[in-house]
């Protein structure tokens, strides 16, 4: 947070929750439930406003809602450079993995050269199952 930024108890608790949950995307209702558990009264509109601010500041990625789903948010440290790579999101547990490897250079180049298209990575997500959820799914089949 910037030095001159207005800090309230609710903003501090929201940020703490986002940092604790940084390995997955969370919804506004997840945040509101957590705040209630922490006995911190906060208006849902306040949560949305703060999330919008954090997104504009580059501290948060907003994943647009899919059909029937909620919009979710994920805290990111600036060194992740989320504008430069895609994200993998588990449809079962909500885990988000940053695809920040050399594969990004290869796929970006292929898409640009063969399809004439420039990737916008910041909010780009590939959906599937993480390794943990795949293991659980395979155990259930046996």
PDB file of N, CA and C in Angstrom, residues 18-80:
ATOM      1  N   UNK A  18      -6.387 -11.595   1.141  1.00  0.00           N
ATOM      2  CA  UNK A  18      -5.941 -11.774  -0.241  1.00  0.00           C
ATOM      3  C   UNK A  18      -4.533 -12.358  -0.295  1.00  0.00           C
ATOM      4  N   UNK A  19      -3.658 -11.873   0.563  1.00  0.00           N
ATOM      5  CA  UNK A  19      -2.282 -12.381   0.592  1.00  0.00           C
ATOM      6  C   UNK A  19      -2.259 -13.836   1.058  1.00  0.00           C
ATOM      7  N   UNK A  20      -3.041 -14.156   2.097  1.00  0.00           N
ATOM      8  CA  UNK A  20      -3.131 -15.542   2.584  1.00  0.00           C
ATOM      9  C   UNK A  20      -3.667 -16.479   1.506  1.00  0.00           C
ATOM     10  N   UNK A  21      -4.522 -15.958   0.631  1.00  0.00           N
ATOM     11  CA  UNK A  21      -5.199 -16.761  -0.391  1.00  0.00           C
ATOM     12  C   UNK A  21      -4.568 -16.616  -1.767  1.00  0.00           C
ATOM     13  N   UNK A  22      -3.347 -16.130  -1.845  1.00  0.00           N
ATOM     14  CA  UNK A  22      -2.765 -15.765  -3.136  1.00  0.00           C
ATOM     15  C   UNK A  22      -2.565 -16.928  -4.103  1.00  0.00           C
ATOM     16  N   UNK A  23      -2.653 -18.152  -3.633  1.00  0.00           N
ATOM     17  CA  UNK A  23      -2.494 -19.310  -4.518  1.00  0.00           C
ATOM     18  C   UNK A  23      -3.779 -19.678  -5.254  1.00  0.00           C
ATOM     19  N   UNK A  24      -4.851 -18.968  -4.950  1.00  0.00           N
ATOM     20  CA  UNK A  24      -6.130 -19.249  -5.615  1.00  0.00           C
ATOM     21  C   UNK A  24      -6.879 -17.945  -5.810  1.00  0.00           C
ATOM     22  N   UNK A  25      -7.869 -18.003  -6.652  1.00  0.00           N
ATOM     23  CA  UNK A  25      -8.720 -16.832  -6.872  1.00  0.00           C
ATOM     24  C   UNK A  25      -9.879 -16.891  -5.886  1.00  0.00           C
ATOM     25  N   UNK A  26     -10.280 -15.735  -5.378  1.00  0.00           N
ATOM     26  CA  UNK A  26     -11.374 -15.663  -4.408  1.00  0.00           C
ATOM     27  C   UNK A  26     -12.464 -14.720  -4.927  1.00  0.00           C
ATOM     28  N   UNK A  27     -13.664 -14.946  -4.479  1.00  0.00           N
ATOM     29  CA  UNK A  27     -14.794 -14.103  -4.878  1.00  0.00           C
ATOM     30  C   UNK A  27     -15.075 -13.065  -3.792  1.00  0.00           C
ATOM     31  N   UNK A  28     -15.901 -12.111  -4.128  1.00  0.00           N
ATOM     32  CA  UNK A  28     -16.313 -11.107  -3.144  1.00  0.00           C
ATOM     33  C   UNK A  28     -17.047 -11.785  -1.996  1.00  0.00           C
ATOM     34  N   UNK A  29     -17.854 -12.787  -2.291  1.00  0.00           N
ATOM     35  CA  UNK A  29     -18.564 -13.481  -1.208  1.00  0.00           C
ATOM     36  C   UNK A  29     -17.592 -14.234  -0.300  1.00  0.00           C
ATOM     37  N   UNK A  30     -16.481 -14.761  -0.862  1.00  0.00           N
ATOM     38  CA  UNK A  30     -15.450 -15.392  -0.023  1.00  0.00           C
ATOM     39  C   UNK A  30     -14.871 -14.364   0.943  1.00  0.00           C
ATOM     40  N   UNK A  31     -14.566 -13.174   0.406  1.00  0.00           N
ATOM     41  CA  UNK A  31     -13.985 -12.111   1.227  1.00  0.00           C
ATOM     42  C   UNK A  31     -14.980 -11.664   2.296  1.00  0.00           C
ATOM     43  N   UNK A  32     -16.233 -11.469   1.896  1.00  0.00           N
ATOM     44  CA  UNK A  32     -17.261 -11.024   2.841  1.00  0.00           C
ATOM     45  C   UNK A  32     -17.446 -12.050   3.963  1.00  0.00           C
ATOM     46  N   UNK A  33     -17.444 -13.335   3.616  1.00  0.00           N
ATOM     47  CA  UNK A  33     -17.580 -14.390   4.638  1.00  0.00           C
ATOM     48  C   UNK A  33     -16.403 -14.362   5.602  1.00  0.00           C
ATOM     49  N   UNK A  34     -15.206 -14.194   5.053  1.00  0.00           N
ATOM     50  CA  UNK A  34     -14.016 -14.124   5.894  1.00  0.00           C
ATOM     51  C   UNK A  34     -14.090 -12.924   6.839  1.00  0.00           C
ATOM     52  N   UNK A  35     -14.522 -11.794   6.296  1.00  0.00           N
ATOM     53  CA  UNK A  35     -14.623 -10.589   7.117  1.00  0.00           C
ATOM     54  C   UNK A  35     -15.621 -10.801   8.257  1.00  0.00           C
ATOM     55  N   UNK A  36     -16.714 -11.465   7.959  1.00  0.00           N
ATOM     56  CA  UNK A  36     -17.721 -11.748   8.985  1.00  0.00           C
ATOM     57  C   UNK A  36     -17.137 -12.657  10.067  1.00  0.00           C
ATOM     58  N   UNK A  37     -16.358 -13.688   9.641  1.00  0.00           N
ATOM     59  CA  UNK A  37     -15.702 -14.586  10.590  1.00  0.00           C
ATOM     60  C   UNK A  37     -14.721 -13.830  11.485  1.00  0.00           C
ATOM     61  N   UNK A  38     -14.127 -12.770  10.949  1.00  0.00           N
ATOM     62  CA  UNK A  38     -13.164 -11.960  11.685  1.00  0.00           C
ATOM     63  C   UNK A  38     -13.845 -10.868  12.520  1.00  0.00           C
ATOM     64  N   UNK A  39     -15.172 -10.888  12.510  1.00  0.00           N
ATOM     65  CA  UNK A  39     -15.971  -9.891  13.236  1.00  0.00           C
ATOM     66  C   UNK A  39     -15.633  -8.475  12.783  1.00  0.00           C
ATOM     67  N   UNK A  40     -15.452  -8.347  11.469  1.00  0.00           N
ATOM     68  CA  UNK A  40     -15.140  -7.053  10.867  1.00  0.00           C
ATOM     69  C   UNK A  40     -16.295  -6.686   9.941  1.00  0.00           C
ATOM     70  N   UNK A  41     -17.051  -5.710  10.336  1.00  0.00           N
ATOM     71  CA  UNK A  41     -18.201  -5.298   9.551  1.00  0.00           C
ATOM     72  C   UNK A  41     -17.734  -4.455   8.361  1.00  0.00           C
ATOM     73  N   UNK A  42     -18.056  -4.938   7.166  1.00  0.00           N
ATOM     74  CA  UNK A  42     -17.681  -4.205   5.955  1.00  0.00           C
ATOM     75  C   UNK A  42     -18.784  -4.398   4.907  1.00  0.00           C
ATOM     76  N   UNK A  43     -19.108  -3.331   4.245  1.00  0.00           N
ATOM     77  CA  UNK A  43     -20.115  -3.326   3.201  1.00  0.00           C
ATOM     78  C   UNK A  43     -19.549  -3.983   1.942  1.00  0.00           C
ATOM     79  N   UNK A  44     -20.359  -4.767   1.238  1.00  0.00           N
ATOM     80  CA  UNK A  44     -19.914  -5.434   0.013  1.00  0.00           C
ATOM     81  C   UNK A  44     -19.463  -4.409  -1.035  1.00  0.00           C
ATOM     82  N   UNK A  45     -20.131  -3.276  -1.091  1.00  0.00           N
ATOM     83  CA  UNK A  45     -19.726  -2.213  -2.024  1.00  0.00           C
ATOM     84  C   UNK A  45     -18.314  -1.738  -1.717  1.00  0.00           C
ATOM     85  N   UNK A  46     -17.989  -1.645  -0.449  1.00  0.00           N
ATOM     86  CA  UNK A  46     -16.639  -1.248  -0.034  1.00  0.00           C
ATOM     87  C   UNK A  46     -15.613  -2.271  -0.511  1.00  0.00           C
ATOM     88  N   UNK A  47     -15.957  -3.537  -0.408  1.00  0.00           N
ATOM     89  CA  UNK A  47     -15.058  -4.601  -0.882  1.00  0.00           C
ATOM     90  C   UNK A  47     -14.815  -4.425  -2.379  1.00  0.00           C
ATOM     91  N   UNK A  48     -15.887  -4.262  -3.157  1.00  0.00           N
ATOM     92  CA  UNK A  48     -15.744  -4.081  -4.607  1.00  0.00           C
ATOM     93  C   UNK A  48     -14.864  -2.875  -4.931  1.00  0.00           C
ATOM     94  N   UNK A  49     -15.095  -1.759  -4.257  1.00  0.00           N
ATOM     95  CA  UNK A  49     -14.300  -0.548  -4.512  1.00  0.00           C
ATOM     96  C   UNK A  49     -12.822  -0.791  -4.228  1.00  0.00           C
ATOM     97  N   UNK A  50     -12.544  -1.440  -3.120  1.00  0.00           N
ATOM     98  CA  UNK A  50     -11.154  -1.694  -2.757  1.00  0.00           C
ATOM     99  C   UNK A  50     -10.502  -2.661  -3.750  1.00  0.00           C
ATOM    100  N   UNK A  51     -11.238  -3.679  -4.166  1.00  0.00           N
ATOM    101  CA  UNK A  51     -10.706  -4.614  -5.158  1.00  0.00           C
ATOM    102  C   UNK A  51     -10.417  -3.912  -6.480  1.00  0.00           C
ATOM    103  N   UNK A  52     -11.316  -3.021  -6.909  1.00  0.00           N
ATOM    104  CA  UNK A  52     -11.082  -2.242  -8.129  1.00  0.00           C
ATOM    105  C   UNK A  52      -9.811  -1.413  -8.018  1.00  0.00           C
ATOM    106  N   UNK A  53      -9.607  -0.803  -6.856  1.00  0.00           N
ATOM    107  CA  UNK A  53      -8.406   0.007  -6.637  1.00  0.00           C
ATOM    108  C   UNK A  53      -7.156  -0.867  -6.702  1.00  0.00           C
ATOM    109  N   UNK A  54      -7.193  -2.009  -6.037  1.00  0.00           N
ATOM    110  CA  UNK A  54      -6.045  -2.912  -6.043  1.00  0.00           C
ATOM    111  C   UNK A  54      -5.734  -3.422  -7.447  1.00  0.00           C
ATOM    112  N   UNK A  55      -6.786  -3.661  -8.227  1.00  0.00           N
ATOM    113  CA  UNK A  55      -6.573  -4.099  -9.614  1.00  0.00           C
ATOM    114  C   UNK A  55      -5.901  -2.991 -10.427  1.00  0.00           C
ATOM    115  N   UNK A  56      -6.381  -1.771 -10.301  1.00  0.00           N
ATOM    116  CA  UNK A  56      -5.788  -0.637 -11.021  1.00  0.00           C
ATOM    117  C   UNK A  56      -4.342  -0.419 -10.621  1.00  0.00           C
ATOM    118  N   UNK A  57      -4.027  -0.670  -9.347  1.00  0.00           N
ATOM    119  CA  UNK A  57      -2.662  -0.508  -8.845  1.00  0.00           C
ATOM    120  C   UNK A  57      -1.743  -1.657  -9.269  1.00  0.00           C
ATOM    121  N   UNK A  58      -2.318  -2.722  -9.839  1.00  0.00           N
ATOM    122  CA  UNK A  58      -1.518  -3.858 -10.284  1.00  0.00           C
ATOM    123  C   UNK A  58      -1.261  -4.904  -9.226  1.00  0.00           C
ATOM    124  N   UNK A  59      -1.984  -4.833  -8.110  1.00  0.00           N
ATOM    125  CA  UNK A  59      -1.801  -5.804  -7.031  1.00  0.00           C
ATOM    126  C   UNK A  59      -2.782  -6.965  -7.091  1.00  0.00           C
ATOM    127  N   UNK A  60      -3.675  -6.932  -8.052  1.00  0.00           N
ATOM    128  CA  UNK A  60      -4.751  -7.909  -8.111  1.00  0.00           C
ATOM    129  C   UNK A  60      -5.071  -8.218  -9.562  1.00  0.00           C
ATOM    130  N   UNK A  61      -5.367  -9.469  -9.841  1.00  0.00           N
ATOM    131  CA  UNK A  61      -5.862  -9.859 -11.162  1.00  0.00           C
ATOM    132  C   UNK A  61      -7.343 -10.160 -10.999  1.00  0.00           C
ATOM    133  N   UNK A  62      -8.126  -9.630 -11.908  1.00  0.00           N
ATOM    134  CA  UNK A  62      -9.563  -9.876 -11.904  1.00  0.00           C
ATOM    135  C   UNK A  62      -9.868 -10.864 -13.020  1.00  0.00           C
ATOM    136  N   UNK A  63     -10.466 -11.983 -12.660  1.00  0.00           N
ATOM    137  CA  UNK A  63     -10.861 -12.995 -13.633  1.00  0.00           C
ATOM    138  C   UNK A  63     -12.354 -12.836 -13.870  1.00  0.00           C
ATOM    139  N   UNK A  64     -12.697 -12.508 -15.083  1.00  0.00           N
ATOM    140  CA  UNK A  64     -14.099 -12.258 -15.428  1.00  0.00           C
ATOM    141  C   UNK A  64     -14.942 -13.493 -15.158  1.00  0.00           C
ATOM    142  N   UNK A  65     -16.169 -13.240 -14.786  1.00  0.00           N
ATOM    143  CA  UNK A  65     -17.100 -14.328 -14.489  1.00  0.00           C
ATOM    144  C   UNK A  65     -17.393 -15.134 -15.744  1.00  0.00           C
ATOM    145  N   UNK A  66     -17.433 -16.430 -15.566  1.00  0.00           N
ATOM    146  CA  UNK A  66     -17.857 -17.315 -16.638  1.00  0.00           C
ATOM    147  C   UNK A  66     -19.358 -17.505 -16.483  1.00  0.00           C
ATOM    148  N   UNK A  67     -19.968 -18.073 -17.454  1.00  0.00           N
ATOM    149  CA  UNK A  67     -21.410 -18.286 -17.415  1.00  0.00           C
ATOM    150  C   UNK A  67     -21.816 -19.001 -16.127  1.00  0.00           C
ATOM    151  N   UNK A  68     -22.595 -18.311 -15.305  1.00  0.00           N
ATOM    152  CA  UNK A  68     -23.078 -18.894 -14.062  1.00  0.00           C
ATOM    153  C   UNK A  68     -22.104 -18.815 -12.901  1.00  0.00           C
ATOM    154  N   UNK A  69     -20.901 -18.309 -13.127  1.00  0.00           N
ATOM    155  CA  UNK A  69     -19.906 -18.222 -12.065  1.00  0.00           C
ATOM    156  C   UNK A  69     -19.741 -16.784 -11.600  1.00  0.00           C
ATOM    157  N   UNK A  70     -19.016 -16.634 -10.509  1.00  0.00           N
ATOM    158  CA  UNK A  70     -18.732 -15.308  -9.959  1.00  0.00           C
ATOM    159  C   UNK A  70     -17.391 -14.811 -10.492  1.00  0.00           C
ATOM    160  N   UNK A  71     -17.260 -13.499 -10.576  1.00  0.00           N
ATOM    161  CA  UNK A  71     -15.961 -12.912 -10.865  1.00  0.00           C
ATOM    162  C   UNK A  71     -15.059 -13.224  -9.679  1.00  0.00           C
ATOM    163  N   UNK A  72     -13.801 -13.564  -9.954  1.00  0.00           N
ATOM    164  CA  UNK A  72     -12.866 -13.861  -8.879  1.00  0.00           C
ATOM    165  C   UNK A  72     -11.634 -12.968  -8.997  1.00  0.00           C
ATOM    166  N   UNK A  73     -10.891 -12.897  -7.915  1.00  0.00           N
ATOM    167  CA  UNK A  73      -9.734 -12.012  -7.815  1.00  0.00           C
ATOM    168  C   UNK A  73      -8.575 -12.779  -7.202  1.00  0.00           C
ATOM    169  N   UNK A  74      -7.357 -12.425  -7.626  1.00  0.00           N
ATOM    170  CA  UNK A  74      -6.180 -13.054  -7.048  1.00  0.00           C
ATOM    171  C   UNK A  74      -5.115 -12.000  -6.787  1.00  0.00           C
ATOM    172  N   UNK A  75      -4.582 -12.020  -5.584  1.00  0.00           N
ATOM    173  CA  UNK A  75      -3.480 -11.133  -5.221  1.00  0.00           C
ATOM    174  C   UNK A  75      -2.221 -11.617  -5.927  1.00  0.00           C
ATOM    175  N   UNK A  76      -1.463 -10.683  -6.477  1.00  0.00           N
ATOM    176  CA  UNK A  76      -0.189 -11.028  -7.115  1.00  0.00           C
ATOM    177  C   UNK A  76       0.883 -10.050  -6.669  1.00  0.00           C
ATOM    178  N   UNK A  77       2.071 -10.579  -6.458  1.00  0.00           N
ATOM    179  CA  UNK A  77       3.200  -9.706  -6.200  1.00  0.00           C
ATOM    180  C   UNK A  77       3.676  -9.173  -7.541  1.00  0.00           C
ATOM    181  N   UNK A  78       4.124  -7.962  -7.563  1.00  0.00           N
ATOM    182  CA  UNK A  78       4.501  -7.312  -8.816  1.00  0.00           C
ATOM    183  C   UNK A  78       5.565  -8.068  -9.594  1.00  0.00           C
ATOM    184  N   UNK A  79       6.433  -8.826  -8.905  1.00  0.00           N
ATOM    185  CA  UNK A  79       7.477  -9.548  -9.625  1.00  0.00           C
ATOM    186  C   UNK A  79       6.930 -10.672 -10.490  1.00  0.00           C
ATOM    187  N   UNK A  80       5.664 -11.037 -10.321  1.00  0.00           N
ATOM    188  CA  UNK A  80       5.063 -12.065 -11.167  1.00  0.00           C
ATOM    189  C   UNK A  80       4.887 -11.597 -12.611  1.00  0.00           C
TER     190      UNK A  80
END
